[in-house]
Amino acid sequence: MTPLTSSELNFLVFRYLQESGFTHSAFSLGYEAGINKCTIDGNLVPPAALVTCVQKGLQYMEMEANLTNGDADVDEDFSFLTPLDLITKDVNELRHMIKEKKRNLQRERDNKDKEIDREHKGEQGRVREKERHERDKERGKDKMKDDKQTIERVENGASGGPEPMDIVNPPASHNCEILAADVTVLEGHASEFFLRSSPQKVCACAWSPTGSLLASGSGDSTARIWTIANGTSRSSGHNGPLNVLVLKHMKGRTNEKSKDVTTLDWNGEGTLLATGSYDGQARIWATNGELRSTLIKHKGPIFSLKWNKKGDYLLTGSCDRTAIVWDVKTEEWKQQFEFHTGPCLDVDWRNNVSFATSSTDNMIYVCKVGDNRPIKSFAGHQLKAFSEPESPWAETPNGEVNCVKWDPTGTLLASCSDDVTAKIWSMKQDKYLHDLKDHAKEIYTIRWSPTGPGTNNPNQQLLLASASFDSTVKLWDVEQGRLLHSFNGHRDPVYSVAFSPNGEYLASGSLDKSMHIWSLKEGKIVKTYTGSGGIFEVCWNKEGDKIAACFANNTVCVLDFRM
């Protein structure tokens, strides 16, 4: 497409200001941009041309996504269009133009290809004959070699089994599949928002720490509180009447993207649910669906939100580069922490008054309520250098710190990053204790096991699990800083991992639409379930007999787990 020049753009803006009644602004722009000296004939520019150009740009993007889905030369299709075409013609006319020009271009290519084929036909025949002769010679050599190797194996008594491997994770057998009778599908997200042009994924879920309530948050501008019956799921059907409360983050029907629910968390008593939204507001809800508080201070989307253990403070991290501690009782912000130079991606409490934050700026800060400066700064994640990118459009992994998590005692801090590493930090030193480097792609999230000191399983070893875009889940010995297991059952990026309350199993959810449950003792898949969309989060209930999974097709699935 012929690029739009700065003079043409200035003229369109000038005309827009004139037509909108902004005469002084139009005069200033016309004077500074020299509109009176440009060669554009104003009589050829239709009214509202700038608005039309923007609208056509949206149509152009729509065409790029839908016009030639099966064509690899999408960019070439749109080289046929000019800015004037986009402004003066509708989508159907543009599609007709492209189709005609493509047909003419293809005809020219076909004629050229035929000519080339005739020129090389004789040469190709000679090459094929030579290759056939060489293959026959190689087959003879291979047969003699195979016969010799077979004789040697028989003489030496060698077996033909596979070479030893640290861990073998075979495909899940039919016996590992979770039966439909053991699955409850929770539907409702986005159902009443049918005006939306695309499905809105369920991106967050969390079980109440004290009861059978499950909360979910979605891109449909709602959170929901589901009451899940005790015992096994009903085998008579998945989608019968369910006790659910809808927590609306806007009034009436709307397409406001700014109201999407991005994160949620229960307080320790299970009496209040906090939600974070794309509109920068945090909301606190009672278990009966009543909106208790709306906390307004952030100037950008909230990416992470956590209650402290005592339940008197709520911590939020936002795209506006800040973290805020809220006093829940007074419903006011107590302190805003403005240390990061990039969006704050995650927050996690160390105890009731101190916490860690991570950001796209590669930094981790440990802060304390009442202190005006971080009490500790961790700098270790960094831009990963590649000698050669996979493609000109490939993004170079950077040091964005996606997740931070304190261990159960608040002694060690784990972090993971787009730099393909996870790290273990201690408040006693500035440099990391361990640098965990076995992943091949970005690490999206990490989780500590509910084992070791400070947990209900004090006699078991403390472990760390990491989930990566390389489709693997890895299990680490944090004391030694070494890899224990690499779980390789997924085919696409893994977005979520969660330990069972007894620390014996690990659930993982992936964009390959499957959730696997791994036995940490056996190092293999013991249960698996495949849904109808990518999985963004998995979580266990407090009893460890149910697992919830958030799917990209607007559903939440609750799976019964028993061994």
PDB file of N, CA, C and O in Angstrom, residues 188-231:
ATOM      1  N   GLY A 188     -22.052 -19.989  31.711  1.00  0.00           N
ATOM      2  CA  GLY A 188     -22.767 -18.765  32.043  1.00  0.00           C
ATOM      3  C   GLY A 188     -21.980 -17.529  31.713  1.00  0.00           C
ATOM      4  O   GLY A 188     -22.538 -16.495  31.353  1.00  0.00           O
ATOM      5  N   HIS A 189     -20.633 -17.604  31.831  1.00  0.00           N
ATOM      6  CA  HIS A 189     -19.824 -16.452  31.468  1.00  0.00           C
ATOM      7  C   HIS A 189     -20.063 -16.101  30.005  1.00  0.00           C
ATOM      8  O   HIS A 189     -20.021 -16.951  29.129  1.00  0.00           O
ATOM      9  N   ALA A 190     -20.332 -14.836  29.752  1.00  0.00           N
ATOM     10  CA  ALA A 190     -20.519 -14.262  28.406  1.00  0.00           C
ATOM     11  C   ALA A 190     -21.858 -14.619  27.777  1.00  0.00           C
ATOM     12  O   ALA A 190     -22.181 -14.142  26.711  1.00  0.00           O
ATOM     13  N   SER A 191     -22.692 -15.444  28.434  1.00  0.00           N
ATOM     14  CA  SER A 191     -23.944 -15.866  27.806  1.00  0.00           C
ATOM     15  C   SER A 191     -24.920 -14.712  27.620  1.00  0.00           C
ATOM     16  O   SER A 191     -25.608 -14.628  26.618  1.00  0.00           O
ATOM     17  N   GLU A 192     -24.987 -13.787  28.609  1.00  0.00           N
ATOM     18  CA  GLU A 192     -25.926 -12.684  28.459  1.00  0.00           C
ATOM     19  C   GLU A 192     -25.294 -11.490  27.758  1.00  0.00           C
ATOM     20  O   GLU A 192     -25.902 -10.456  27.595  1.00  0.00           O
ATOM     21  N   PHE A 193     -24.048 -11.637  27.318  1.00  0.00           N
ATOM     22  CA  PHE A 193     -23.372 -10.555  26.636  1.00  0.00           C
ATOM     23  C   PHE A 193     -23.160 -10.951  25.183  1.00  0.00           C
ATOM     24  O   PHE A 193     -22.062 -10.941  24.657  1.00  0.00           O
ATOM     25  N   PHE A 194     -24.255 -11.347  24.541  1.00  0.00           N
ATOM     26  CA  PHE A 194     -24.188 -11.896  23.200  1.00  0.00           C
ATOM     27  C   PHE A 194     -23.829 -10.863  22.147  1.00  0.00           C
ATOM     28  O   PHE A 194     -23.567 -11.213  21.008  1.00  0.00           O
ATOM     29  N   LEU A 195     -23.821  -9.580  22.508  1.00  0.00           N
ATOM     30  CA  LEU A 195     -23.476  -8.563  21.529  1.00  0.00           C
ATOM     31  C   LEU A 195     -21.981  -8.517  21.264  1.00  0.00           C
ATOM     32  O   LEU A 195     -21.538  -7.909  20.296  1.00  0.00           O
ATOM     33  N   ARG A 196     -21.202  -9.157  22.082  1.00  0.00           N
ATOM     34  CA  ARG A 196     -19.762  -9.158  21.867  1.00  0.00           C
ATOM     35  C   ARG A 196     -19.417  -9.917  20.603  1.00  0.00           C
ATOM     36  O   ARG A 196     -20.035 -10.923  20.273  1.00  0.00           O
ATOM     37  N   SER A 197     -18.362  -9.471  19.925  1.00  0.00           N
ATOM     38  CA  SER A 197     -17.994 -10.069  18.644  1.00  0.00           C
ATOM     39  C   SER A 197     -17.124 -11.295  18.800  1.00  0.00           C
ATOM     40  O   SER A 197     -16.917 -12.033  17.857  1.00  0.00           O
ATOM     41  N   SER A 198     -16.567 -11.535  19.990  1.00  0.00           N
ATOM     42  CA  SER A 198     -15.687 -12.689  20.164  1.00  0.00           C
ATOM     43  C   SER A 198     -15.851 -13.246  21.564  1.00  0.00           C
ATOM     44  O   SER A 198     -16.239 -12.537  22.480  1.00  0.00           O
ATOM     45  N   PRO A 199     -15.554 -14.536  21.772  1.00  0.00           N
ATOM     46  CA  PRO A 199     -15.691 -15.138  23.090  1.00  0.00           C
ATOM     47  C   PRO A 199     -14.759 -14.480  24.095  1.00  0.00           C
ATOM     48  O   PRO A 199     -13.670 -14.047  23.747  1.00  0.00           O
ATOM     49  N   GLN A 200     -15.201 -14.436  25.354  1.00  0.00           N
ATOM     50  CA  GLN A 200     -14.388 -13.849  26.399  1.00  0.00           C
ATOM     51  C   GLN A 200     -13.941 -14.966  27.348  1.00  0.00           C
ATOM     52  O   GLN A 200     -14.747 -15.573  28.016  1.00  0.00           O
ATOM     53  N   LYS A 201     -12.650 -15.218  27.389  1.00  0.00           N
ATOM     54  CA  LYS A 201     -12.131 -16.338  28.160  1.00  0.00           C
ATOM     55  C   LYS A 201     -12.300 -16.106  29.653  1.00  0.00           C
ATOM     56  O   LYS A 201     -12.306 -14.979  30.143  1.00  0.00           O
ATOM     57  N   VAL A 202     -12.435 -17.226  30.397  1.00  0.00           N
ATOM     58  CA  VAL A 202     -12.392 -17.185  31.861  1.00  0.00           C
ATOM     59  C   VAL A 202     -10.928 -17.275  32.254  1.00  0.00           C
ATOM     60  O   VAL A 202     -10.259 -18.267  31.971  1.00  0.00           O
ATOM     61  N   CYS A 203     -10.403 -16.212  32.865  1.00  0.00           N
ATOM     62  CA  CYS A 203      -8.957 -16.130  33.066  1.00  0.00           C
ATOM     63  C   CYS A 203      -8.521 -16.337  34.508  1.00  0.00           C
ATOM     64  O   CYS A 203      -7.327 -16.429  34.776  1.00  0.00           O
ATOM     65  N   ALA A 204      -9.453 -16.419  35.446  1.00  0.00           N
ATOM     66  CA  ALA A 204      -9.052 -16.579  36.846  1.00  0.00           C
ATOM     67  C   ALA A 204     -10.101 -17.373  37.604  1.00  0.00           C
ATOM     68  O   ALA A 204     -11.299 -17.244  37.351  1.00  0.00           O
ATOM     69  N   CYS A 205      -9.640 -18.194  38.541  1.00  0.00           N
ATOM     70  CA  CYS A 205     -10.556 -18.913  39.431  1.00  0.00           C
ATOM     71  C   CYS A 205      -9.852 -19.187  40.750  1.00  0.00           C
ATOM     72  O   CYS A 205      -8.625 -19.281  40.798  1.00  0.00           O
ATOM     73  N   ALA A 206     -10.638 -19.299  41.819  1.00  0.00           N
ATOM     74  CA  ALA A 206     -10.077 -19.543  43.148  1.00  0.00           C
ATOM     75  C   ALA A 206     -11.139 -20.132  44.056  1.00  0.00           C
ATOM     76  O   ALA A 206     -12.267 -19.642  44.095  1.00  0.00           O
ATOM     77  N   TRP A 207     -10.756 -21.184  44.789  1.00  0.00           N
ATOM     78  CA  TRP A 207     -11.645 -21.781  45.779  1.00  0.00           C
ATOM     79  C   TRP A 207     -11.588 -20.986  47.074  1.00  0.00           C
ATOM     80  O   TRP A 207     -10.527 -20.495  47.471  1.00  0.00           O
ATOM     81  N   SER A 208     -12.727 -20.877  47.730  1.00  0.00           N
ATOM     82  CA  SER A 208     -12.742 -20.299  49.070  1.00  0.00           C
ATOM     83  C   SER A 208     -11.927 -21.193  49.993  1.00  0.00           C
ATOM     84  O   SER A 208     -12.020 -22.417  49.924  1.00  0.00           O
ATOM     85  N   PRO A 209     -11.091 -20.594  50.871  1.00  0.00           N
ATOM     86  CA  PRO A 209     -10.254 -21.414  51.759  1.00  0.00           C
ATOM     87  C   PRO A 209     -11.038 -22.130  52.859  1.00  0.00           C
ATOM     88  O   PRO A 209     -10.474 -22.969  53.560  1.00  0.00           O
ATOM     89  N   THR A 210     -12.320 -21.792  53.017  1.00  0.00           N
ATOM     90  CA  THR A 210     -13.063 -22.371  54.139  1.00  0.00           C
ATOM     91  C   THR A 210     -14.310 -23.136  53.734  1.00  0.00           C
ATOM     92  O   THR A 210     -14.945 -23.763  54.582  1.00  0.00           O
ATOM     93  N   GLY A 211     -14.729 -23.072  52.468  1.00  0.00           N
ATOM     94  CA  GLY A 211     -15.983 -23.723  52.111  1.00  0.00           C
ATOM     95  C   GLY A 211     -15.985 -24.262  50.699  1.00  0.00           C
ATOM     96  O   GLY A 211     -14.941 -24.461  50.088  1.00  0.00           O
ATOM     97  N   SER A 212     -17.188 -24.485  50.178  1.00  0.00           N
ATOM     98  CA  SER A 212     -17.349 -25.094  48.862  1.00  0.00           C
ATOM     99  C   SER A 212     -17.663 -24.060  47.792  1.00  0.00           C
ATOM    100  O   SER A 212     -18.287 -24.370  46.784  1.00  0.00           O
ATOM    101  N   LEU A 213     -17.255 -22.805  48.018  1.00  0.00           N
ATOM    102  CA  LEU A 213     -17.490 -21.747  47.045  1.00  0.00           C
ATOM    103  C   LEU A 213     -16.310 -21.640  46.088  1.00  0.00           C
ATOM    104  O   LEU A 213     -15.143 -21.674  46.500  1.00  0.00           O
ATOM    105  N   LEU A 214     -16.619 -21.473  44.811  1.00  0.00           N
ATOM    106  CA  LEU A 214     -15.607 -21.285  43.771  1.00  0.00           C
ATOM    107  C   LEU A 214     -15.878 -19.962  43.073  1.00  0.00           C
ATOM    108  O   LEU A 214     -16.996 -19.709  42.619  1.00  0.00           O
ATOM    109  N   ALA A 215     -14.871 -19.112  42.989  1.00  0.00           N
ATOM    110  CA  ALA A 215     -14.999 -17.830  42.296  1.00  0.00           C
ATOM    111  C   ALA A 215     -14.302 -17.908  40.947  1.00  0.00           C
ATOM    112  O   ALA A 215     -13.253 -18.542  40.810  1.00  0.00           O
ATOM    113  N   SER A 216     -14.875 -17.246  39.942  1.00  0.00           N
ATOM    114  CA  SER A 216     -14.263 -17.175  38.622  1.00  0.00           C
ATOM    115  C   SER A 216     -14.404 -15.771  38.076  1.00  0.00           C
ATOM    116  O   SER A 216     -15.383 -15.073  38.357  1.00  0.00           O
ATOM    117  N   GLY A 217     -13.423 -15.334  37.299  1.00  0.00           N
ATOM    118  CA  GLY A 217     -13.444 -14.009  36.694  1.00  0.00           C
ATOM    119  C   GLY A 217     -13.197 -14.115  35.205  1.00  0.00           C
ATOM    120  O   GLY A 217     -12.410 -14.949  34.750  1.00  0.00           O
ATOM    121  N   SER A 218     -13.874 -13.255  34.421  1.00  0.00           N
ATOM    122  CA  SER A 218     -13.868 -13.416  32.976  1.00  0.00           C
ATOM    123  C   SER A 218     -13.786 -12.085  32.241  1.00  0.00           C
ATOM    124  O   SER A 218     -13.977 -11.013  32.819  1.00  0.00           O
ATOM    125  N   GLY A 219     -13.525 -12.195  30.929  1.00  0.00           N
ATOM    126  CA  GLY A 219     -13.528 -11.039  30.056  1.00  0.00           C
ATOM    127  C   GLY A 219     -14.912 -10.533  29.724  1.00  0.00           C
ATOM    128  O   GLY A 219     -15.055  -9.604  28.932  1.00  0.00           O
ATOM    129  N   ASP A 220     -15.957 -11.145  30.311  1.00  0.00           N
ATOM    130  CA  ASP A 220     -17.325 -10.665  30.058  1.00  0.00           C
ATOM    131  C   ASP A 220     -17.755  -9.611  31.074  1.00  0.00           C
ATOM    132  O   ASP A 220     -18.931  -9.294  31.195  1.00  0.00           O
ATOM    133  N   SER A 221     -16.785  -9.060  31.812  1.00  0.00           N
ATOM    134  CA  SER A 221     -17.039  -8.008  32.804  1.00  0.00           C
ATOM    135  C   SER A 221     -17.770  -8.512  34.045  1.00  0.00           C
ATOM    136  O   SER A 221     -18.430  -7.739  34.732  1.00  0.00           O
ATOM    137  N   THR A 222     -17.663  -9.788  34.328  1.00  0.00           N
ATOM    138  CA  THR A 222     -18.268 -10.327  35.549  1.00  0.00           C
ATOM    139  C   THR A 222     -17.300 -11.252  36.275  1.00  0.00           C
ATOM    140  O   THR A 222     -16.391 -11.824  35.678  1.00  0.00           O
ATOM    141  N   ALA A 223     -17.536 -11.377  37.563  1.00  0.00           N
ATOM    142  CA  ALA A 223     -16.996 -12.482  38.353  1.00  0.00           C
ATOM    143  C   ALA A 223     -18.205 -13.281  38.819  1.00  0.00           C
ATOM    144  O   ALA A 223     -19.329 -12.767  38.855  1.00  0.00           O
ATOM    145  N   ARG A 224     -17.999 -14.531  39.152  1.00  0.00           N
ATOM    146  CA  ARG A 224     -19.107 -15.370  39.609  1.00  0.00           C
ATOM    147  C   ARG A 224     -18.673 -16.175  40.823  1.00  0.00           C
ATOM    148  O   ARG A 224     -17.519 -16.585  40.928  1.00  0.00           O
ATOM    149  N   ILE A 225     -19.635 -16.386  41.724  1.00  0.00           N
ATOM    150  CA  ILE A 225     -19.412 -17.240  42.883  1.00  0.00           C
ATOM    151  C   ILE A 225     -20.324 -18.446  42.727  1.00  0.00           C
ATOM    152  O   ILE A 225     -21.555 -18.314  42.748  1.00  0.00           O
ATOM    153  N   TRP A 226     -19.728 -19.615  42.556  1.00  0.00           N
ATOM    154  CA  TRP A 226     -20.472 -20.862  42.360  1.00  0.00           C
ATOM    155  C   TRP A 226     -20.467 -21.665  43.653  1.00  0.00           C
ATOM    156  O   TRP A 226     -19.438 -21.789  44.316  1.00  0.00           O
ATOM    157  N   THR A 227     -21.620 -22.203  44.004  1.00  0.00           N
ATOM    158  CA  THR A 227     -21.688 -23.133  45.134  1.00  0.00           C
ATOM    159  C   THR A 227     -21.587 -24.553  44.590  1.00  0.00           C
ATOM    160  O   THR A 227     -22.460 -25.004  43.845  1.00  0.00           O
ATOM    161  N   ILE A 228     -20.502 -25.227  44.939  1.00  0.00           N
ATOM    162  CA  ILE A 228     -20.230 -26.565  44.428  1.00  0.00           C
ATOM    163  C   ILE A 228     -20.608 -27.592  45.489  1.00  0.00           C
ATOM    164  O   ILE A 228     -20.137 -27.536  46.630  1.00  0.00           O
ATOM    165  N   ALA A 229     -21.470 -28.514  45.134  1.00  0.00           N
ATOM    166  CA  ALA A 229     -21.936 -29.526  46.081  1.00  0.00           C
ATOM    167  C   ALA A 229     -20.791 -30.433  46.499  1.00  0.00           C
ATOM    168  O   ALA A 229     -19.878 -30.716  45.708  1.00  0.00           O
ATOM    169  N   ASN A 230     -20.839 -30.883  47.737  1.00  0.00           N
ATOM    170  CA  ASN A 230     -19.850 -31.845  48.208  1.00  0.00           C
ATOM    171  C   ASN A 230     -20.087 -33.200  47.550  1.00  0.00           C
ATOM    172  O   ASN A 230     -21.170 -33.495  47.060  1.00  0.00           O
ATOM    173  N   GLY A 231     -19.077 -34.039  47.548  1.00  0.00           N
ATOM    174  CA  GLY A 231     -19.201 -35.358  46.933  1.00  0.00           C
ATOM    175  C   GLY A 231     -18.875 -35.311  45.461  1.00  0.00           C
ATOM    176  O   GLY A 231     -18.350 -34.324  44.941  1.00  0.00           O
TER     177      GLY A 231
END
